[in-house]
Amino acid sequence: MSFDIQGKLHEIFAENQVSDKFRKREFVLEIPDGSYTQYAKFQLTQDKCNLLDQFQKGQEIKVTFNLSGKPFVKNGETLYFTNLQAWRIEAANAGGGNFGGAPASAPAAQAPTFYSSDADNDLPF
């Protein structure tokens, strides 16, 4: 499942060598969403870790990512983990800046959300 989102690069973390064969790098995207700003943490892995090298904190970017989730059982209780696995990052103005179906003249404060419509937003948080 692939998604695009645009926002301001809020935080960039150092690359983490998890094992001999696996490395990851995380970053946080600041996403305007009406009255509330959202902060979403994304992960890059393996050869994608260097995608952040050309960007700086505060820069507007577009992130293409996959959404994945897995259950994990600990002490008899099932916990669920969600991962936003980024695989492409580009400057927000690349390709004309028209993301998520928004009109080209839409102000940056009206960046697209993760939801396809407000009717889909029935989460309690």
mmCIF file of C-alpha atoms in Angstrom:
data_model
loop_
_atom_site.group_PDB
_atom_site.id
_atom_site.type_symbol
_atom_site.label_atom_id
_atom_site.label_comp_id
_atom_site.label_asym_id
_atom_site.label_seq_id
_atom_site.Cartn_x
_atom_site.Cartn_y
_atom_site.Cartn_z
ATOM 1 C CA MET A 1 0.000 0.000 0.000
ATOM 2 C CA SER A 2 1.699 3.239 -1.155
ATOM 3 C CA PHE A 3 0.920 6.813 -0.047
ATOM 4 C CA ASP A 4 2.277 10.343 -0.595
ATOM 5 C CA ILE A 5 2.387 13.112 1.992
ATOM 6 C CA GLN A 6 3.882 16.592 2.028
ATOM 7 C CA GLY A 7 5.183 18.474 5.030
ATOM 8 C CA LYS A 8 8.126 20.162 6.688
ATOM 9 C CA LEU A 9 11.148 18.087 7.666
ATOM 10 C CA HIS A 10 11.050 18.492 11.452
ATOM 11 C CA GLU A 11 13.725 16.093 12.721
ATOM 12 C CA ILE A 12 16.436 13.904 11.181
ATOM 13 C CA PHE A 13 17.936 11.069 13.188
ATOM 14 C CA ALA A 14 21.321 9.431 12.690
ATOM 15 C CA GLU A 15 21.597 6.176 10.808
ATOM 16 C CA ASN A 16 21.331 3.147 13.087
ATOM 17 C CA GLN A 17 23.203 -0.082 12.244
ATOM 18 C CA VAL A 18 20.769 -2.581 13.810
ATOM 19 C CA SER A 19 22.707 -5.715 12.765
ATOM 20 C CA ASP A 20 25.449 -6.731 10.335
ATOM 21 C CA LYS A 21 22.903 -6.852 7.520
ATOM 22 C CA PHE A 22 20.314 -4.251 8.529
ATOM 23 C CA ARG A 23 20.481 -0.475 8.936
ATOM 24 C CA LYS A 24 17.780 2.150 9.318
ATOM 25 C CA ARG A 25 17.344 5.908 9.584
ATOM 26 C CA GLU A 26 14.300 7.740 10.920
ATOM 27 C CA PHE A 27 12.933 11.227 10.385
ATOM 28 C CA VAL A 28 9.890 13.230 11.483
ATOM 29 C CA LEU A 29 7.609 15.126 9.142
ATOM 30 C CA GLU A 30 5.553 18.067 10.434
ATOM 31 C CA ILE A 31 2.163 17.949 8.692
ATOM 32 C CA PRO A 32 -0.418 20.748 8.978
ATOM 33 C CA ASP A 33 -3.872 19.242 9.554
ATOM 34 C CA GLY A 34 -6.452 21.922 10.198
ATOM 35 C CA SER A 35 -6.138 23.248 13.743
ATOM 36 C CA TYR A 36 -3.683 20.550 14.782
ATOM 37 C CA THR A 37 -0.182 19.909 13.481
ATOM 38 C CA GLN A 38 0.701 16.236 13.128
ATOM 39 C CA TYR A 39 4.211 14.843 13.640
ATOM 40 C CA ALA A 40 4.727 11.513 11.859
ATOM 41 C CA LYS A 41 7.902 9.445 12.167
ATOM 42 C CA PHE A 42 9.050 7.642 9.018
ATOM 43 C CA GLN A 43 11.735 5.006 8.540
ATOM 44 C CA LEU A 44 14.241 4.477 5.744
ATOM 45 C CA THR A 45 16.117 1.180 5.486
ATOM 46 C CA GLN A 46 19.230 -0.199 3.809
ATOM 47 C CA ASP A 47 20.264 1.716 0.641
ATOM 48 C CA LYS A 48 17.397 4.224 1.154
ATOM 49 C CA CYS A 49 19.056 5.673 4.306
ATOM 50 C CA ASN A 50 21.002 8.196 2.222
ATOM 51 C CA LEU A 51 17.828 9.729 0.709
ATOM 52 C CA LEU A 52 17.803 12.307 3.525
ATOM 53 C CA ASP A 53 21.349 13.528 2.855
ATOM 54 C CA GLN A 54 20.242 16.199 0.378
ATOM 55 C CA PHE A 55 17.600 17.720 2.688
ATOM 56 C CA GLN A 56 17.751 19.933 5.786
ATOM 57 C CA LYS A 57 15.476 20.468 8.764
ATOM 58 C CA GLY A 58 12.737 22.970 7.950
ATOM 59 C CA GLN A 59 12.616 22.086 4.254
ATOM 60 C CA GLU A 60 9.260 21.241 2.620
ATOM 61 C CA ILE A 61 9.393 17.712 1.189
ATOM 62 C CA LYS A 62 7.131 15.107 -0.370
ATOM 63 C CA VAL A 63 7.484 11.578 1.005
ATOM 64 C CA THR A 64 6.266 8.437 -0.737
ATOM 65 C CA PHE A 65 5.862 5.581 1.723
ATOM 66 C CA ASN A 66 4.318 2.201 2.409
ATOM 67 C CA LEU A 67 2.105 1.595 5.415
ATOM 68 C CA SER A 68 2.623 -1.696 7.221
ATOM 69 C CA GLY A 69 1.610 -3.212 10.535
ATOM 70 C CA LYS A 70 2.440 -6.320 12.524
ATOM 71 C CA PRO A 71 1.155 -7.962 15.703
ATOM 72 C CA PHE A 72 3.586 -8.814 18.495
ATOM 73 C CA VAL A 73 2.730 -10.994 21.495
ATOM 74 C CA LYS A 74 4.369 -10.042 24.799
ATOM 75 C CA ASN A 75 3.401 -11.641 28.122
ATOM 76 C CA GLY A 76 0.267 -13.091 26.537
ATOM 77 C CA GLU A 77 -0.914 -9.679 25.302
ATOM 78 C CA THR A 78 -1.030 -8.861 21.594
ATOM 79 C CA LEU A 79 0.425 -5.479 20.692
ATOM 80 C CA TYR A 80 0.324 -3.921 17.222
ATOM 81 C CA PHE A 81 3.057 -1.932 15.551
ATOM 82 C CA THR A 82 2.612 0.381 12.579
ATOM 83 C CA ASN A 83 5.485 1.425 10.339
ATOM 84 C CA LEU A 84 5.664 4.215 7.757
ATOM 85 C CA GLN A 85 8.365 2.869 5.419
ATOM 86 C CA ALA A 86 9.588 5.745 3.217
ATOM 87 C CA TRP A 87 11.094 4.846 -0.136
ATOM 88 C CA ARG A 88 11.174 8.161 -2.018
ATOM 89 C CA ILE A 89 11.789 11.730 -0.849
ATOM 90 C CA GLU A 90 11.743 14.794 -3.063
ATOM 91 C CA ALA A 91 11.570 18.558 -2.647
ATOM 92 C CA ALA A 92 7.964 19.731 -2.290
ATOM 93 C CA ASN A 93 8.233 21.973 -5.353
ATOM 94 C CA ALA A 94 9.330 19.068 -7.595
ATOM 95 C CA GLY A 95 6.703 18.161 -10.180
ATOM 96 C CA GLY A 96 4.755 21.387 -9.772
ATOM 97 C CA GLY A 97 3.899 20.954 -6.093
ATOM 98 C CA ASN A 98 0.403 19.527 -6.758
ATOM 99 C CA PHE A 99 0.068 16.666 -4.258
ATOM 100 C CA GLY A 100 -2.861 14.657 -3.019
ATOM 101 C CA GLY A 101 -5.232 16.036 -5.622
ATOM 102 C CA ALA A 102 -5.139 19.551 -4.135
ATOM 103 C CA PRO A 103 -5.433 22.434 -6.611
ATOM 104 C CA ALA A 104 -2.082 23.928 -7.641
ATOM 105 C CA SER A 105 -3.117 27.254 -6.096
ATOM 106 C CA ALA A 106 -3.929 25.751 -2.671
ATOM 107 C CA PRO A 107 -1.899 27.302 0.186
ATOM 108 C CA ALA A 108 0.786 25.160 1.821
ATOM 109 C CA ALA A 109 -1.138 25.185 5.126
ATOM 110 C CA GLN A 110 -3.724 22.922 3.509
ATOM 111 C CA ALA A 111 -1.394 19.976 2.948
ATOM 112 C CA PRO A 112 -3.121 16.621 2.370
ATOM 113 C CA THR A 113 -3.826 14.378 5.345
ATOM 114 C CA PHE A 114 -3.497 10.616 5.611
ATOM 115 C CA TYR A 115 -7.271 10.329 5.321
ATOM 116 C CA SER A 116 -9.167 10.257 2.024
ATOM 117 C CA SER A 117 -11.931 12.389 3.568
ATOM 118 C CA ASP A 118 -13.007 13.761 6.929
ATOM 119 C CA ALA A 119 -15.676 11.029 7.042
ATOM 120 C CA ASP A 120 -12.872 8.450 7.332
ATOM 121 C CA ASN A 121 -11.497 10.126 10.455
ATOM 122 C CA ASP A 122 -13.400 8.293 13.180
ATOM 123 C CA LEU A 123 -10.406 7.469 15.383
ATOM 124 C CA PRO A 124 -10.817 8.431 19.054
ATOM 125 C CA PHE A 125 -7.465 10.268 19.179
#
